[in-house]
Short mmCIF file of C-alpha atoms and ligand atoms in Angstrom, two decimals:
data_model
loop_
_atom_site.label_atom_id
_atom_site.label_comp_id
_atom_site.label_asym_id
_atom_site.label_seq_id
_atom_site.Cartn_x
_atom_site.Cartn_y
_atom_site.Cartn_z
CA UNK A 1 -22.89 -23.16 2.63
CA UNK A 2 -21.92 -21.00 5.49
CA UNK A 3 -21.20 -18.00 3.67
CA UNK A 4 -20.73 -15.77 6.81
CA UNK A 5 -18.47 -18.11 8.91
CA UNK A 6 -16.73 -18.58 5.45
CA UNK A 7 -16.26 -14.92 4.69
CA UNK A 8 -14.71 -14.14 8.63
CA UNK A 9 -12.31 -17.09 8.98
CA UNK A 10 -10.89 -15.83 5.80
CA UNK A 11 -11.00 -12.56 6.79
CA UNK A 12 -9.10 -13.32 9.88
CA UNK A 13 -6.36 -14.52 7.95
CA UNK A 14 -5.77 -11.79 5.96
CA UNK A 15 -3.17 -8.80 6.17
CA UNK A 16 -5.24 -5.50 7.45
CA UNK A 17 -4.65 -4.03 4.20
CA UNK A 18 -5.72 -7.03 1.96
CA UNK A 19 -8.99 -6.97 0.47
CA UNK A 20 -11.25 -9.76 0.09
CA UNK A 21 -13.40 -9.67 -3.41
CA UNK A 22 -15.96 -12.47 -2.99
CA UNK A 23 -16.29 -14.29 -6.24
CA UNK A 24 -19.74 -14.81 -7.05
CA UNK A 25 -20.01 -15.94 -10.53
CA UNK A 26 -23.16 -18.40 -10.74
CA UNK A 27 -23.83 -17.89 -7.94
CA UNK A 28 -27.80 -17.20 -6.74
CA UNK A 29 -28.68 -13.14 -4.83
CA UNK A 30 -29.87 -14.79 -2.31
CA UNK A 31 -26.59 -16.07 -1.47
CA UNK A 32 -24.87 -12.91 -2.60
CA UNK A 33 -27.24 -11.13 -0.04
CA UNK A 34 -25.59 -13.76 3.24
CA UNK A 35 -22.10 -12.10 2.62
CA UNK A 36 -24.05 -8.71 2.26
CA UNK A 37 -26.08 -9.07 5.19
CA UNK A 38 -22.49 -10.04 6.99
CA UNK A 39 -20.94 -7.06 5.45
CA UNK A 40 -19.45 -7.61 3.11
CA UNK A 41 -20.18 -4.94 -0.13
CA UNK A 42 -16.91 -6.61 -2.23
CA UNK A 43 -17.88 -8.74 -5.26
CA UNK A 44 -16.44 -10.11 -8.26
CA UNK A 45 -18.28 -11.54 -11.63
CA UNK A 46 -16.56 -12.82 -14.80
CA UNK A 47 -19.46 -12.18 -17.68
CA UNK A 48 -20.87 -9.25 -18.34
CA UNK A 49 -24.66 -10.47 -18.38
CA UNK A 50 -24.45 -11.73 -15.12
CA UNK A 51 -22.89 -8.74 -13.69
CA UNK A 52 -25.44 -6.27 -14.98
CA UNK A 53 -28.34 -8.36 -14.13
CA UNK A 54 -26.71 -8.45 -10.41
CA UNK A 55 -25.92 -5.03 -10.12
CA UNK A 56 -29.74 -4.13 -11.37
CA UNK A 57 -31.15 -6.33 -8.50
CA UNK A 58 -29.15 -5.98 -5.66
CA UNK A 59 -28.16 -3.13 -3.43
CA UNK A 60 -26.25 -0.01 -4.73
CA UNK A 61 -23.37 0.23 -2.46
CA UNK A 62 -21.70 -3.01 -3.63
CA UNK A 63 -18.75 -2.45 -4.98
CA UNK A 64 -18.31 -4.72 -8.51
CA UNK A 65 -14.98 -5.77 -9.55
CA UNK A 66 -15.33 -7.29 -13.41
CA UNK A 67 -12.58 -9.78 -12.75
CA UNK A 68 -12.94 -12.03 -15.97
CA UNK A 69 -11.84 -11.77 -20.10
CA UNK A 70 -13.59 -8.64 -21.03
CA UNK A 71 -14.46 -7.87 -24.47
CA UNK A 72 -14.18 -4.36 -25.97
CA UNK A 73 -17.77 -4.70 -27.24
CA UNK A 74 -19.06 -4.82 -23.57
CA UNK A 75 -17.28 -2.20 -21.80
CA UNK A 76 -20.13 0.69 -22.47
CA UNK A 77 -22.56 -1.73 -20.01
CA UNK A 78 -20.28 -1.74 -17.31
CA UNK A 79 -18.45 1.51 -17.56
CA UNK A 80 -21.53 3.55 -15.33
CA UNK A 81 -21.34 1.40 -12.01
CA UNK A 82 -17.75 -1.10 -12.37
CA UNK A 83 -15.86 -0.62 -9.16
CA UNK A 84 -12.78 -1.69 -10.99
CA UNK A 85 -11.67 -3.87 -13.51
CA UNK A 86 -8.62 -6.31 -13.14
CA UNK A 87 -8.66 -7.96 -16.65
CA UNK A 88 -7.48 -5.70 -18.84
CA UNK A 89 -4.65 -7.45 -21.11
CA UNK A 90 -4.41 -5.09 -24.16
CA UNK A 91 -4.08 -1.52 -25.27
CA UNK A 92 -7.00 -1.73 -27.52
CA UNK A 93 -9.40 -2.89 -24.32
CA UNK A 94 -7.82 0.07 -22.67
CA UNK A 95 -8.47 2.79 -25.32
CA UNK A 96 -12.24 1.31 -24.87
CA UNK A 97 -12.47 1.70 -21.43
CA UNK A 98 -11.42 5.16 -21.61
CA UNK A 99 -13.24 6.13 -24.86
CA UNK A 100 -16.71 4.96 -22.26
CA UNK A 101 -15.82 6.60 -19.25
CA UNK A 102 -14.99 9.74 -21.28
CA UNK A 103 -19.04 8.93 -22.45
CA UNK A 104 -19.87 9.66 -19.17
CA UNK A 105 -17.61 11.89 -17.43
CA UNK A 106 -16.36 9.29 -15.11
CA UNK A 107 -13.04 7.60 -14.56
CA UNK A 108 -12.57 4.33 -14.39
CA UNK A 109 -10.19 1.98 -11.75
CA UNK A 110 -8.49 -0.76 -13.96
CA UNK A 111 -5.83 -3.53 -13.32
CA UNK A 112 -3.62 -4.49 -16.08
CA UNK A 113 -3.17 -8.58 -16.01
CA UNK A 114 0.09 -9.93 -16.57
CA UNK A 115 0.34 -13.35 -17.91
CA UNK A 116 2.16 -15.52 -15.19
CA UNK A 117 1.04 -19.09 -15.68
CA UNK A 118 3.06 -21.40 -17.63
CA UNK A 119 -0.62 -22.23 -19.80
CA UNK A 120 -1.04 -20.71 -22.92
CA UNK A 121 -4.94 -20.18 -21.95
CA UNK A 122 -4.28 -17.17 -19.62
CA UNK A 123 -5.06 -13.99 -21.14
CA UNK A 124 -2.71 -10.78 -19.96
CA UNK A 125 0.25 -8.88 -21.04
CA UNK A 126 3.44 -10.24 -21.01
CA UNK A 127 6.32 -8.42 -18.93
CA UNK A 128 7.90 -6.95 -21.82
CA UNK A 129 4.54 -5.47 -22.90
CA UNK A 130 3.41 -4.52 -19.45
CA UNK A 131 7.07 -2.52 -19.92
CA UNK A 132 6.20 -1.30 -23.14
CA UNK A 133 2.71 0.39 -21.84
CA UNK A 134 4.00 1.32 -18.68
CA UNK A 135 6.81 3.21 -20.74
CA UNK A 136 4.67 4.96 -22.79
CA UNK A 137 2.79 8.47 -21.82
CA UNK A 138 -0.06 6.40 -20.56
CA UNK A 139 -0.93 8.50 -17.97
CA UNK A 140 -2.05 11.09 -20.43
CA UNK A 141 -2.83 9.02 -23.29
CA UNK A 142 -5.90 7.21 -21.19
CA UNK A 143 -7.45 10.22 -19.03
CA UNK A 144 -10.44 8.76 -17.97
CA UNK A 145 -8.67 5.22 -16.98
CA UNK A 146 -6.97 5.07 -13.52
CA UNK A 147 -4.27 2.17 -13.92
CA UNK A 148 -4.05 1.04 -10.25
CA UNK A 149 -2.34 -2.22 -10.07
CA UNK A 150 -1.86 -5.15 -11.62
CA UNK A 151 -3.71 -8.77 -11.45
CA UNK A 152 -2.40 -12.34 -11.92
CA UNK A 153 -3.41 -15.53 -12.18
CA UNK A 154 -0.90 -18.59 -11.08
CA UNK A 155 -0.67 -21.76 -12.80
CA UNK A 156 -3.28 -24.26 -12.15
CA UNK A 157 -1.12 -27.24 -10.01
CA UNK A 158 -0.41 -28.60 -7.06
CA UNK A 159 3.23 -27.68 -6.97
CA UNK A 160 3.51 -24.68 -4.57
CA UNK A 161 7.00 -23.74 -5.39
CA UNK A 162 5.48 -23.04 -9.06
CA UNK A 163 2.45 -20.91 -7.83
CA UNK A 164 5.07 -18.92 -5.38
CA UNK A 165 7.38 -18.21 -7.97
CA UNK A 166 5.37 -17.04 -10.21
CA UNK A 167 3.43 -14.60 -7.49
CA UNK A 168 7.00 -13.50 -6.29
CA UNK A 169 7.54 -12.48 -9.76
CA UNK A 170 4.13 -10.39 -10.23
CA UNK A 171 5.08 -8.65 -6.80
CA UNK A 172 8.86 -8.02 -8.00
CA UNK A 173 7.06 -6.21 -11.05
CA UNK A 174 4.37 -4.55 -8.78
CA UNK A 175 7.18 -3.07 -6.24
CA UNK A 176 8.84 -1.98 -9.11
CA UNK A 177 6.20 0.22 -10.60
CA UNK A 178 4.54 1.36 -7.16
CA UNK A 179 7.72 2.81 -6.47
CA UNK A 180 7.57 4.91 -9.96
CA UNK A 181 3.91 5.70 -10.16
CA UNK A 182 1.72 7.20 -7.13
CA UNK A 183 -1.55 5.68 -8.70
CA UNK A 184 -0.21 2.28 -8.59
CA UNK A 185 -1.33 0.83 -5.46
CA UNK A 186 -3.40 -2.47 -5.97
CA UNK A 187 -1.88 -6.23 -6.56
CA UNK A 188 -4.34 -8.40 -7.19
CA UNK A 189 -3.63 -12.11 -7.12
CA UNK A 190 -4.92 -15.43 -5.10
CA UNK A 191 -8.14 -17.05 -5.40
CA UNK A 192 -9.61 -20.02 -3.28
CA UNK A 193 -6.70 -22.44 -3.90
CA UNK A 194 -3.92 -20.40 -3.57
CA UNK A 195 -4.35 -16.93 -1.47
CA UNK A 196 -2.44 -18.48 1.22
CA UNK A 197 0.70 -18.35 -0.79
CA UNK A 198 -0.27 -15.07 -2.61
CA UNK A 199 -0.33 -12.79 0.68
CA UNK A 200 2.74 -14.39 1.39
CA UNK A 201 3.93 -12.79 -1.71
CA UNK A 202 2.46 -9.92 -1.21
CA UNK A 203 -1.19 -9.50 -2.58
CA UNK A 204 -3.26 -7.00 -1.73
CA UNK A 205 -6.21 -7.96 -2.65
CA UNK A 206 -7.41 -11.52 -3.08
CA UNK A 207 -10.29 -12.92 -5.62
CA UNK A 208 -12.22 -15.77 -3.55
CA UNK A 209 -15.24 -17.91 -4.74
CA UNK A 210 -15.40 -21.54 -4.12
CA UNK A 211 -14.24 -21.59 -0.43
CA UNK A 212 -17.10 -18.71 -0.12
CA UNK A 213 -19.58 -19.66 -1.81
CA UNK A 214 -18.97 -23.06 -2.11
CA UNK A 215 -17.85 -25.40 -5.48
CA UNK A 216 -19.67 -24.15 -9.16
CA UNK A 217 -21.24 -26.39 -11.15
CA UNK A 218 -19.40 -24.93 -14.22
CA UNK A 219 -16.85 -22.40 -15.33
C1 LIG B 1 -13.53 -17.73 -10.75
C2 LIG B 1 -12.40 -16.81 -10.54
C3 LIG B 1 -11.82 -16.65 -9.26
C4 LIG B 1 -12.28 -17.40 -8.03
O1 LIG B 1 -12.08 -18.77 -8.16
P1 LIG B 1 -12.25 -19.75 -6.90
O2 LIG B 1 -11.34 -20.89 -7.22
O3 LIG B 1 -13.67 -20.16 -6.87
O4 LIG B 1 -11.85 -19.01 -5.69
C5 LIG B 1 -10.79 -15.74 -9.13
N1 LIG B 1 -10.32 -15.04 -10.18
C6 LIG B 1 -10.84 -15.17 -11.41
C7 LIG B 1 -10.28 -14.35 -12.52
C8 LIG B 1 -11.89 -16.06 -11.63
O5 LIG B 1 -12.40 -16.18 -12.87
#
């Protein structure tokens, strides 16, 4: 794979304010270091493990973003070093994330996911409990979380009109809310197959692995 000419045609293509998190779940160091050595300091893991191990052995000022399911169980081995987290699709995951940060003095950046696909699989909050949060005093009821944005995943198909209406949707939301809260800032949605369309809709930041990286053997 050529990670660097990868990583800068991509690059190229995106909004000056979008950021690219290179998804590099399976993937080896060495070919984590390529897009370093080009760069890039923006990467994204979905298991825990994987992303400790990674963050042990490579260099410090990579910025992590834990962009998979994460169970309340793991948060206290990610909460010293995560850059941010865009999974988070309950309260309870929340109240972990800031129980561990309060731990160790430090506050952490998190995403709340809202469930746009049409498949039951996706984890996140619906709208009407993303409403139901955002409603409530959770500014001071989670001091050591810093709710920045929101992240979304579109249905897996080929029908664009699908995937764009549900990203218009997310950004509706997101407009909605950056307009009420200062913090929120960050709209996290496109990954290899569909970026194109989510900048169009307004992502800020887009989740990338296979055209990177190249395809994964699994998950
Ligand atoms: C794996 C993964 C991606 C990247 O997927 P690609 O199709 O390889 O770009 C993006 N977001 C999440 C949440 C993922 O798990």
């Amino acid at each position: 794979m050529h990670v660097e000419h990868n990583l800068q045609l991509i690059k190229s293509k995106l909004p000056p304010k979008c950021t690219l998190i290179a998804v590099s779940k399976t993937k080896s160091n060495s070919l984590i270091l390529e897009a370093y050595n080009a760069n890039h300091r923006q990467f994204g893991e979905n298991k825990v493990q994987e992303l400790v191990q990674k963050y042990e052995l490579l260099p410090k000022d990579i910025e992590w973003h834990m962009i998979g399911h994460l169970q309340t169980n793991k948060v206290k081995y990610i909460a010293p070093f995560v850059h941010l987290i865009h999974g988070v699709d309950s309260e309870k995951l929340l109240s972990e994330i800031n129980k561990q940060a309060s731990k160790i003095n430090r506050k952490i950046h998190v995403l709340i996911q809202i469930h746009i696909a049409t498949e039951e699989s996706k984890f996140g909050f619906s709208f009407e409990e993303a409403n139901q949060l955002f409603n409530s005093n959770f500014i001071e009821k989670f001091p050591f979380v810093a709710i920045s944005g929101l992240m979304g995943m579109a249905t897996n198909t080929d029908n664009e009109d699908v995937i764009r209406k549900e990203f218009h949707e997310l950004n509706n939301y997101f407009l909605k809310l950056k307009s009420t809260y200062n913090q929120i800032n960050t709209l996290s949605m496109g990954m290899s197959s569909d970026w194109k369309i989510a900048i169009e809709e307004g992502s800020n930041m887009v989740r990338v692995g296979s055209a990177i990286f190249g395809e994964r053997m699994n998950n």
